[in-house]
Amino acid sequence: MAASKKRRVEECISERFLDTEYNLSENLSKLCFLPSVSYVYNPLKYAREPHCNYIRKYCRSTKTVLFVGMNPGPFGMAQNGVPFGDPKYVKEWLEVEGNVEKPPKEHPKRPILGLDSTRSEVSGTRFWGFLEKHSVTPENFFASCFVHNYCPLVFMTVTGKNITPNNIPANQRKELFKFCDQALIDAVDLLGVEFVVCIGKFVEGRCKILFKEHEVKICSLMHPSPANPRANASWEKIALEQLERCGVMTYIRVKH
């Protein structure tokens, strides 16, 4: 009886999390963007199968720590629905599977190949590689932690250049941020989060506004993007120092 009740609770959390994302996805699908944003990918829809598998496998309980990225990278979550989704780590460490369809409007220079993609996602390689080193197994890491994105959409120019949410035209950011803000608040409340680890300055700025009256602790983590020279030089060392300083490493590091 106890095992059955635990299973129902776990399923309830994962399904409620997916409901929050579904509502966000539906709200965002109603937004229209100026011509400067020529392509919008939503992996919560076309990569729904692996994304749901990720949620149902690793978001089955409350979490002490929530890592929050900005939005999907073109070679990571955009391909497979998993945040920071370097294909090697998604398949071999996280062991997430699932069929991926095509976005309704696909840029010829940014094709969606799903889990067949062979191009590494540098931010994901660094991020999941760090967690594998310190947690050893996904089960150790996800016992207390989860990884999520503030915004689920990928934005591109007509040439296929990536547009980050903070660079969406100002008159369109307001509605975009309104829906993403509320979804993140709902996720934090649902999971009973104590620490929100903000990956990059943009997310940190949003979280400081959203949770200024909240009891969660906001922590900074340098973004592992190769566009950041400091990250290219010593991201792992800096990440370790930042996570030690805010008290999060105790939930990541394997206890011997």
PDB file of C-alpha atoms in Angstrom:
ATOM      1  CA  MET A   1       0.000   0.000   0.000  1.00  0.00           C
ATOM      2  CA  ALA A   2       2.805   2.424   0.899  1.00  0.00           C
ATOM      3  CA  ALA A   3       4.616   1.722  -2.393  1.00  0.00           C
ATOM      4  CA  SER A   4       1.401   2.248  -4.355  1.00  0.00           C
ATOM      5  CA  LYS A   5       0.733   5.572  -2.622  1.00  0.00           C
ATOM      6  CA  LYS A   6       4.327   6.735  -3.272  1.00  0.00           C
ATOM      7  CA  ARG A   7       3.934   5.874  -6.961  1.00  0.00           C
ATOM      8  CA  ARG A   8       0.712   7.880  -7.201  1.00  0.00           C
ATOM      9  CA  VAL A   9       2.376  10.904  -5.567  1.00  0.00           C
ATOM     10  CA  GLU A  10       5.326  10.679  -7.979  1.00  0.00           C
ATOM     11  CA  GLU A  11       3.036  10.438 -10.986  1.00  0.00           C
ATOM     12  CA  CYS A  12       0.975  13.351  -9.683  1.00  0.00           C
ATOM     13  CA  ILE A  13       4.018  15.637  -9.458  1.00  0.00           C
ATOM     14  CA  SER A  14       5.330  14.790 -12.923  1.00  0.00           C
ATOM     15  CA  GLU A  15       1.901  15.146 -14.537  1.00  0.00           C
ATOM     16  CA  ARG A  16       1.207  18.434 -12.765  1.00  0.00           C
ATOM     17  CA  PHE A  17       4.594  19.698 -13.949  1.00  0.00           C
ATOM     18  CA  LEU A  18       3.694  18.687 -17.509  1.00  0.00           C
ATOM     19  CA  ASP A  19       0.318  20.427 -17.152  1.00  0.00           C
ATOM     20  CA  THR A  20       2.122  23.646 -16.189  1.00  0.00           C
ATOM     21  CA  GLU A  21       4.305  23.343 -19.267  1.00  0.00           C
ATOM     22  CA  TYR A  22       1.329  22.521 -21.492  1.00  0.00           C
ATOM     23  CA  ASN A  23      -0.463  25.672 -20.346  1.00  0.00           C
ATOM     24  CA  LEU A  24       2.670  27.723 -20.945  1.00  0.00           C
ATOM     25  CA  SER A  25       3.090  26.232 -24.405  1.00  0.00           C
ATOM     26  CA  GLU A  26      -0.523  26.989 -25.324  1.00  0.00           C
ATOM     27  CA  ASN A  27      -0.255  30.578 -24.088  1.00  0.00           C
ATOM     28  CA  LEU A  28       2.977  31.168 -25.990  1.00  0.00           C
ATOM     29  CA  SER A  29       1.522  29.692 -29.186  1.00  0.00           C
ATOM     30  CA  LYS A  30      -0.958  32.600 -29.275  1.00  0.00           C
ATOM     31  CA  LEU A  31       1.786  35.229 -29.371  1.00  0.00           C
ATOM     32  CA  CYS A  32       2.776  36.843 -32.649  1.00  0.00           C
ATOM     33  CA  PHE A  33       6.311  38.091 -33.207  1.00  0.00           C
ATOM     34  CA  LEU A  34       7.620  40.829 -35.454  1.00  0.00           C
ATOM     35  CA  PRO A  35       9.316  39.906 -38.770  1.00  0.00           C
ATOM     36  CA  SER A  36      12.730  40.187 -37.098  1.00  0.00           C
ATOM     37  CA  VAL A  37      11.826  36.875 -35.419  1.00  0.00           C
ATOM     38  CA  SER A  38      11.390  34.758 -38.537  1.00  0.00           C
ATOM     39  CA  TYR A  39      11.402  31.274 -36.987  1.00  0.00           C
ATOM     40  CA  VAL A  40      10.064  30.010 -33.664  1.00  0.00           C
ATOM     41  CA  TYR A  41      10.639  26.399 -32.578  1.00  0.00           C
ATOM     42  CA  ASN A  42       8.702  24.860 -29.700  1.00  0.00           C
ATOM     43  CA  PRO A  43      10.324  21.560 -28.648  1.00  0.00           C
ATOM     44  CA  LEU A  44       7.607  21.036 -26.018  1.00  0.00           C
ATOM     45  CA  LYS A  45       5.434  20.163 -29.012  1.00  0.00           C
ATOM     46  CA  TYR A  46       7.534  18.525 -31.727  1.00  0.00           C
ATOM     47  CA  ALA A  47       9.930  16.859 -29.221  1.00  0.00           C
ATOM     48  CA  ARG A  48       7.163  16.121 -26.745  1.00  0.00           C
ATOM     49  CA  GLU A  49       7.916  12.402 -26.444  1.00  0.00           C
ATOM     50  CA  PRO A  50      11.522  12.629 -25.167  1.00  0.00           C
ATOM     51  CA  HIS A  51      10.661  15.750 -23.172  1.00  0.00           C
ATOM     52  CA  CYS A  52       7.818  13.972 -21.362  1.00  0.00           C
ATOM     53  CA  ASN A  53      10.067  10.972 -20.799  1.00  0.00           C
ATOM     54  CA  TYR A  54      12.631  13.282 -19.179  1.00  0.00           C
ATOM     55  CA  ILE A  55       9.987  14.798 -16.886  1.00  0.00           C
ATOM     56  CA  ARG A  56       8.402  11.472 -15.958  1.00  0.00           C
ATOM     57  CA  LYS A  57      11.758   9.881 -15.289  1.00  0.00           C
ATOM     58  CA  TYR A  58      13.420  12.632 -13.265  1.00  0.00           C
ATOM     59  CA  CYS A  59      10.702  14.968 -11.937  1.00  0.00           C
ATOM     60  CA  ARG A  60       8.779  12.525  -9.760  1.00  0.00           C
ATOM     61  CA  SER A  61       9.307  14.171  -6.384  1.00  0.00           C
ATOM     62  CA  THR A  62       9.744  17.529  -4.728  1.00  0.00           C
ATOM     63  CA  LYS A  63      13.196  19.069  -5.259  1.00  0.00           C
ATOM     64  CA  THR A  64      15.495  21.093  -3.049  1.00  0.00           C
ATOM     65  CA  VAL A  65      17.375  22.643  -5.978  1.00  0.00           C
ATOM     66  CA  LEU A  66      16.065  23.848  -9.329  1.00  0.00           C
ATOM     67  CA  PHE A  67      18.596  24.743 -12.027  1.00  0.00           C
ATOM     68  CA  VAL A  68      17.086  27.188 -14.514  1.00  0.00           C
ATOM     69  CA  GLY A  69      18.482  27.943 -17.958  1.00  0.00           C
ATOM     70  CA  MET A  70      17.291  30.651 -20.331  1.00  0.00           C
ATOM     71  CA  ASN A  71      15.841  28.830 -23.373  1.00  0.00           C
ATOM     72  CA  PRO A  72      16.722  25.905 -25.658  1.00  0.00           C
ATOM     73  CA  GLY A  73      19.944  25.948 -27.621  1.00  0.00           C
ATOM     74  CA  PRO A  74      19.691  25.044 -31.338  1.00  0.00           C
ATOM     75  CA  PHE A  75      21.822  21.911 -30.903  1.00  0.00           C
ATOM     76  CA  GLY A  76      20.528  20.885 -27.476  1.00  0.00           C
ATOM     77  CA  MET A  77      16.955  21.044 -26.244  1.00  0.00           C
ATOM     78  CA  ALA A  78      15.820  22.224 -29.676  1.00  0.00           C
ATOM     79  CA  GLN A  79      16.858  18.809 -30.983  1.00  0.00           C
ATOM     80  CA  ASN A  80      15.622  16.491 -28.262  1.00  0.00           C
ATOM     81  CA  GLY A  81      13.463  18.311 -25.708  1.00  0.00           C
ATOM     82  CA  VAL A  82      15.946  17.997 -22.815  1.00  0.00           C
ATOM     83  CA  PRO A  83      17.426  21.159 -21.235  1.00  0.00           C
ATOM     84  CA  PHE A  84      21.118  21.577 -22.159  1.00  0.00           C
ATOM     85  CA  GLY A  85      20.490  18.474 -24.257  1.00  0.00           C
ATOM     86  CA  ASP A  86      23.853  17.440 -25.607  1.00  0.00           C
ATOM     87  CA  PRO A  87      22.878  14.296 -27.565  1.00  0.00           C
ATOM     88  CA  LYS A  88      25.606  12.109 -26.074  1.00  0.00           C
ATOM     89  CA  TYR A  89      24.570  12.883 -22.488  1.00  0.00           C
ATOM     90  CA  VAL A  90      20.868  12.622 -23.280  1.00  0.00           C
ATOM     91  CA  LYS A  91      21.288   9.134 -24.746  1.00  0.00           C
ATOM     92  CA  GLU A  92      24.142   7.685 -22.695  1.00  0.00           C
ATOM     93  CA  TRP A  93      23.923   9.289 -19.237  1.00  0.00           C
ATOM     94  CA  LEU A  94      20.329  10.437 -18.854  1.00  0.00           C
ATOM     95  CA  GLU A  95      19.107   7.548 -21.031  1.00  0.00           C
ATOM     96  CA  VAL A  96      16.183   9.524 -22.395  1.00  0.00           C
ATOM     97  CA  GLU A  97      14.565   8.236 -25.571  1.00  0.00           C
ATOM     98  CA  GLY A  98      11.670   9.225 -27.825  1.00  0.00           C
ATOM     99  CA  ASN A  99      10.640  10.149 -31.330  1.00  0.00           C
ATOM    100  CA  VAL A 100      11.068  13.734 -32.452  1.00  0.00           C
ATOM    101  CA  GLU A 101       8.953  15.306 -35.186  1.00  0.00           C
ATOM    102  CA  LYS A 102       9.618  18.476 -37.175  1.00  0.00           C
ATOM    103  CA  PRO A 103       8.603  22.036 -36.246  1.00  0.00           C
ATOM    104  CA  PRO A 104       5.890  23.420 -38.561  1.00  0.00           C
ATOM    105  CA  LYS A 105       8.327  25.908 -40.081  1.00  0.00           C
ATOM    106  CA  GLU A 106      11.908  24.661 -40.180  1.00  0.00           C
ATOM    107  CA  HIS A 107      14.928  26.752 -41.105  1.00  0.00           C
ATOM    108  CA  PRO A 108      17.043  24.940 -43.736  1.00  0.00           C
ATOM    109  CA  LYS A 109      20.200  25.759 -41.794  1.00  0.00           C
ATOM    110  CA  ARG A 110      18.744  24.572 -38.471  1.00  0.00           C
ATOM    111  CA  PRO A 111      17.203  21.173 -39.244  1.00  0.00           C
ATOM    112  CA  ILE A 112      15.763  19.139 -36.389  1.00  0.00           C
ATOM    113  CA  LEU A 113      17.360  15.686 -36.327  1.00  0.00           C
ATOM    114  CA  GLY A 114      16.182  14.573 -32.909  1.00  0.00           C
ATOM    115  CA  LEU A 115      18.293  12.007 -31.106  1.00  0.00           C
ATOM    116  CA  ASP A 116      20.041  11.245 -34.397  1.00  0.00           C
ATOM    117  CA  SER A 117      21.827  14.588 -34.189  1.00  0.00           C
ATOM    118  CA  THR A 118      25.575  14.069 -33.938  1.00  0.00           C
ATOM    119  CA  ARG A 119      26.564  17.665 -33.252  1.00  0.00           C
ATOM    120  CA  SER A 120      27.588  18.265 -29.653  1.00  0.00           C
ATOM    121  CA  GLU A 121      26.015  21.042 -27.605  1.00  0.00           C
ATOM    122  CA  VAL A 122      28.976  22.598 -25.808  1.00  0.00           C
ATOM    123  CA  SER A 123      26.977  24.120 -22.961  1.00  0.00           C
ATOM    124  CA  GLY A 124      25.306  20.754 -22.391  1.00  0.00           C
ATOM    125  CA  THR A 125      28.579  18.847 -22.561  1.00  0.00           C
ATOM    126  CA  ARG A 126      30.044  21.097 -19.875  1.00  0.00           C
ATOM    127  CA  PHE A 127      26.916  21.208 -17.723  1.00  0.00           C
ATOM    128  CA  TRP A 128      25.987  17.508 -17.685  1.00  0.00           C
ATOM    129  CA  GLY A 129      29.656  16.519 -17.657  1.00  0.00           C
ATOM    130  CA  PHE A 130      30.129  18.497 -14.444  1.00  0.00           C
ATOM    131  CA  LEU A 131      27.115  16.791 -12.867  1.00  0.00           C
ATOM    132  CA  GLU A 132      28.232  13.344 -13.985  1.00  0.00           C
ATOM    133  CA  LYS A 133      31.642  13.969 -12.413  1.00  0.00           C
ATOM    134  CA  HIS A 134      30.204  14.991  -9.044  1.00  0.00           C
ATOM    135  CA  SER A 135      26.940  13.025  -8.855  1.00  0.00           C
ATOM    136  CA  VAL A 136      28.179   9.955 -10.795  1.00  0.00           C
ATOM    137  CA  THR A 137      24.647   8.783 -11.660  1.00  0.00           C
ATOM    138  CA  PRO A 138      21.534  10.714 -12.727  1.00  0.00           C
ATOM    139  CA  GLU A 139      19.637   9.119  -9.838  1.00  0.00           C
ATOM    140  CA  ASN A 140      22.021  10.715  -7.322  1.00  0.00           C
ATOM    141  CA  PHE A 141      21.630  14.136  -8.908  1.00  0.00           C
ATOM    142  CA  PHE A 142      17.874  14.086  -9.477  1.00  0.00           C
ATOM    143  CA  ALA A 143      17.137  12.855  -5.963  1.00  0.00           C
ATOM    144  CA  SER A 144      17.289  16.501  -4.845  1.00  0.00           C
ATOM    145  CA  CYS A 145      17.715  18.512  -8.040  1.00  0.00           C
ATOM    146  CA  PHE A 146      16.058  19.206 -11.362  1.00  0.00           C
ATOM    147  CA  VAL A 147      16.958  21.143 -14.541  1.00  0.00           C
ATOM    148  CA  HIS A 148      14.463  23.348 -16.337  1.00  0.00           C
ATOM    149  CA  ASN A 149      14.334  26.287 -18.768  1.00  0.00           C
ATOM    150  CA  TYR A 150      12.698  29.667 -18.171  1.00  0.00           C
ATOM    151  CA  CYS A 151      11.426  29.885 -21.756  1.00  0.00           C
ATOM    152  CA  PRO A 152      10.773  26.772 -23.887  1.00  0.00           C
ATOM    153  CA  LEU A 153      10.985  28.504 -27.277  1.00  0.00           C
ATOM    154  CA  VAL A 154      13.826  28.900 -29.784  1.00  0.00           C
ATOM    155  CA  PHE A 155      13.872  32.183 -31.732  1.00  0.00           C
ATOM    156  CA  MET A 156      15.799  32.766 -34.978  1.00  0.00           C
ATOM    157  CA  THR A 157      16.323  35.447 -37.598  1.00  0.00           C
ATOM    158  CA  VAL A 158      15.738  34.820 -41.292  1.00  0.00           C
ATOM    159  CA  THR A 159      19.397  33.728 -41.567  1.00  0.00           C
ATOM    160  CA  GLY A 160      19.054  31.197 -38.745  1.00  0.00           C
ATOM    161  CA  LYS A 161      20.880  33.298 -36.163  1.00  0.00           C
ATOM    162  CA  ASN A 162      19.771  32.565 -32.619  1.00  0.00           C
ATOM    163  CA  ILE A 163      17.790  35.275 -30.775  1.00  0.00           C
ATOM    164  CA  THR A 164      17.750  35.054 -26.986  1.00  0.00           C
ATOM    165  CA  PRO A 165      14.562  36.034 -25.099  1.00  0.00           C
ATOM    166  CA  ASN A 166      16.141  39.237 -23.758  1.00  0.00           C
ATOM    167  CA  ASN A 167      16.711  40.346 -27.351  1.00  0.00           C
ATOM    168  CA  ILE A 168      13.112  39.888 -28.453  1.00  0.00           C
ATOM    169  CA  PRO A 169      11.688  43.330 -29.425  1.00  0.00           C
ATOM    170  CA  ALA A 170      10.674  45.204 -26.278  1.00  0.00           C
ATOM    171  CA  ASN A 171       6.981  45.479 -27.108  1.00  0.00           C
ATOM    172  CA  GLN A 172       6.779  41.676 -27.434  1.00  0.00           C
ATOM    173  CA  ARG A 173       8.883  40.745 -24.414  1.00  0.00           C
ATOM    174  CA  LYS A 174       6.210  41.854 -21.952  1.00  0.00           C
ATOM    175  CA  GLU A 175       3.709  39.141 -22.890  1.00  0.00           C
ATOM    176  CA  LEU A 176       6.420  36.517 -23.349  1.00  0.00           C
ATOM    177  CA  PHE A 177       7.905  37.221 -19.922  1.00  0.00           C
ATOM    178  CA  LYS A 178       4.479  37.355 -18.269  1.00  0.00           C
ATOM    179  CA  PHE A 179       3.689  33.758 -19.242  1.00  0.00           C
ATOM    180  CA  CYS A 180       7.207  32.434 -18.589  1.00  0.00           C
ATOM    181  CA  ASP A 181       7.369  34.197 -15.215  1.00  0.00           C
ATOM    182  CA  GLN A 182       4.143  32.618 -13.995  1.00  0.00           C
ATOM    183  CA  ALA A 183       5.112  29.158 -15.220  1.00  0.00           C
ATOM    184  CA  LEU A 184       8.424  29.352 -13.334  1.00  0.00           C
ATOM    185  CA  ILE A 185       6.671  30.493 -10.148  1.00  0.00           C
ATOM    186  CA  ASP A 186       4.253  27.570 -10.514  1.00  0.00           C
ATOM    187  CA  ALA A 187       7.126  25.114 -11.026  1.00  0.00           C
ATOM    188  CA  VAL A 188       9.005  26.370  -7.951  1.00  0.00           C
ATOM    189  CA  ASP A 189       5.854  26.142  -5.823  1.00  0.00           C
ATOM    190  CA  LEU A 190       4.943  22.675  -7.108  1.00  0.00           C
ATOM    191  CA  LEU A 191       8.395  21.246  -6.439  1.00  0.00           C
ATOM    192  CA  GLY A 192       8.858  22.956  -3.059  1.00  0.00           C
ATOM    193  CA  VAL A 193      12.203  24.375  -4.192  1.00  0.00           C
ATOM    194  CA  GLU A 194      14.602  25.927  -1.666  1.00  0.00           C
ATOM    195  CA  PHE A 195      17.421  26.957  -4.046  1.00  0.00           C
ATOM    196  CA  VAL A 196      16.981  28.349  -7.565  1.00  0.00           C
ATOM    197  CA  VAL A 197      20.290  28.148  -9.425  1.00  0.00           C
ATOM    198  CA  CYS A 198      20.185  30.744 -12.208  1.00  0.00           C
ATOM    199  CA  ILE A 199      22.325  29.742 -15.176  1.00  0.00           C
ATOM    200  CA  GLY A 200      23.379  33.061 -16.641  1.00  0.00           C
ATOM    201  CA  LYS A 201      22.663  36.707 -15.841  1.00  0.00           C
ATOM    202  CA  PHE A 202      19.353  36.920 -17.706  1.00  0.00           C
ATOM    203  CA  VAL A 203      17.709  34.200 -15.601  1.00  0.00           C
ATOM    204  CA  GLU A 204      19.227  35.658 -12.445  1.00  0.00           C
ATOM    205  CA  GLY A 205      17.662  39.021 -13.238  1.00  0.00           C
ATOM    206  CA  ARG A 206      14.221  37.503 -13.798  1.00  0.00           C
ATOM    207  CA  CYS A 207      14.407  35.390 -10.635  1.00  0.00           C
ATOM    208  CA  LYS A 208      15.465  38.282  -8.424  1.00  0.00           C
ATOM    209  CA  ILE A 209      12.316  40.090  -9.528  1.00  0.00           C
ATOM    210  CA  LEU A 210      10.007  37.078  -9.290  1.00  0.00           C
ATOM    211  CA  PHE A 211      11.163  35.746  -5.935  1.00  0.00           C
ATOM    212  CA  LYS A 212      12.044  38.919  -4.034  1.00  0.00           C
ATOM    213  CA  GLU A 213       9.202  38.174  -1.598  1.00  0.00           C
ATOM    214  CA  HIS A 214       9.729  34.423  -1.743  1.00  0.00           C
ATOM    215  CA  GLU A 215      11.710  32.299   0.677  1.00  0.00           C
ATOM    216  CA  VAL A 216      13.774  30.569  -2.015  1.00  0.00           C
ATOM    217  CA  LYS A 217      17.484  31.338  -2.182  1.00  0.00           C
ATOM    218  CA  ILE A 218      18.688  32.702  -5.540  1.00  0.00           C
ATOM    219  CA  CYS A 219      22.083  31.364  -6.606  1.00  0.00           C
ATOM    220  CA  SER A 220      24.265  32.412  -9.544  1.00  0.00           C
ATOM    221  CA  LEU A 221      25.935  29.998 -11.946  1.00  0.00           C
ATOM    222  CA  MET A 222      28.030  31.187 -14.873  1.00  0.00           C
ATOM    223  CA  HIS A 223      26.551  30.072 -18.181  1.00  0.00           C
ATOM    224  CA  PRO A 224      28.731  27.367 -19.776  1.00  0.00           C
ATOM    225  CA  SER A 225      28.257  28.801 -23.274  1.00  0.00           C
ATOM    226  CA  PRO A 226      31.308  28.789 -25.584  1.00  0.00           C
ATOM    227  CA  ALA A 227      30.389  32.413 -26.389  1.00  0.00           C
ATOM    228  CA  ASN A 228      31.671  33.279 -22.909  1.00  0.00           C
ATOM    229  CA  PRO A 229      35.515  33.544 -22.870  1.00  0.00           C
ATOM    230  CA  ARG A 230      35.658  32.951 -19.093  1.00  0.00           C
ATOM    231  CA  ALA A 231      33.603  29.790 -19.502  1.00  0.00           C
ATOM    232  CA  ASN A 232      36.003  28.553 -22.163  1.00  0.00           C
ATOM    233  CA  ALA A 233      38.942  29.147 -19.856  1.00  0.00           C
ATOM    234  CA  SER A 234      37.719  27.672 -16.556  1.00  0.00           C
ATOM    235  CA  TRP A 235      33.967  27.058 -16.380  1.00  0.00           C
ATOM    236  CA  GLU A 236      34.205  23.898 -14.269  1.00  0.00           C
ATOM    237  CA  LYS A 237      36.400  25.565 -11.647  1.00  0.00           C
ATOM    238  CA  ILE A 238      34.183  28.662 -11.455  1.00  0.00           C
ATOM    239  CA  ALA A 239      30.989  26.558 -11.338  1.00  0.00           C
ATOM    240  CA  LEU A 240      32.344  24.489  -8.466  1.00  0.00           C
ATOM    241  CA  GLU A 241      33.275  27.620  -6.502  1.00  0.00           C
ATOM    242  CA  GLN A 242      29.858  29.218  -7.093  1.00  0.00           C
ATOM    243  CA  LEU A 243      27.885  26.117  -6.132  1.00  0.00           C
ATOM    244  CA  GLU A 244      30.034  25.513  -3.041  1.00  0.00           C
ATOM    245  CA  ARG A 245      29.563  29.111  -1.955  1.00  0.00           C
ATOM    246  CA  CYS A 246      25.760  29.007  -2.130  1.00  0.00           C
ATOM    247  CA  GLY A 247      25.519  25.596  -0.450  1.00  0.00           C
ATOM    248  CA  VAL A 248      24.227  23.618  -3.432  1.00  0.00           C
ATOM    249  CA  MET A 249      27.147  21.208  -3.912  1.00  0.00           C
ATOM    250  CA  THR A 250      26.021  19.238  -0.867  1.00  0.00           C
ATOM    251  CA  TYR A 251      22.966  18.164  -2.913  1.00  0.00           C
ATOM    252  CA  ILE A 252      25.062  17.305  -5.979  1.00  0.00           C
ATOM    253  CA  ARG A 253      28.163  15.612  -4.632  1.00  0.00           C
ATOM    254  CA  VAL A 254      27.924  11.886  -3.918  1.00  0.00           C
ATOM    255  CA  LYS A 255      28.165  11.141  -0.210  1.00  0.00           C
ATOM    256  CA  HIS A 256      30.863   8.583   0.525  1.00  0.00           C
TER     257      HIS A 256
END
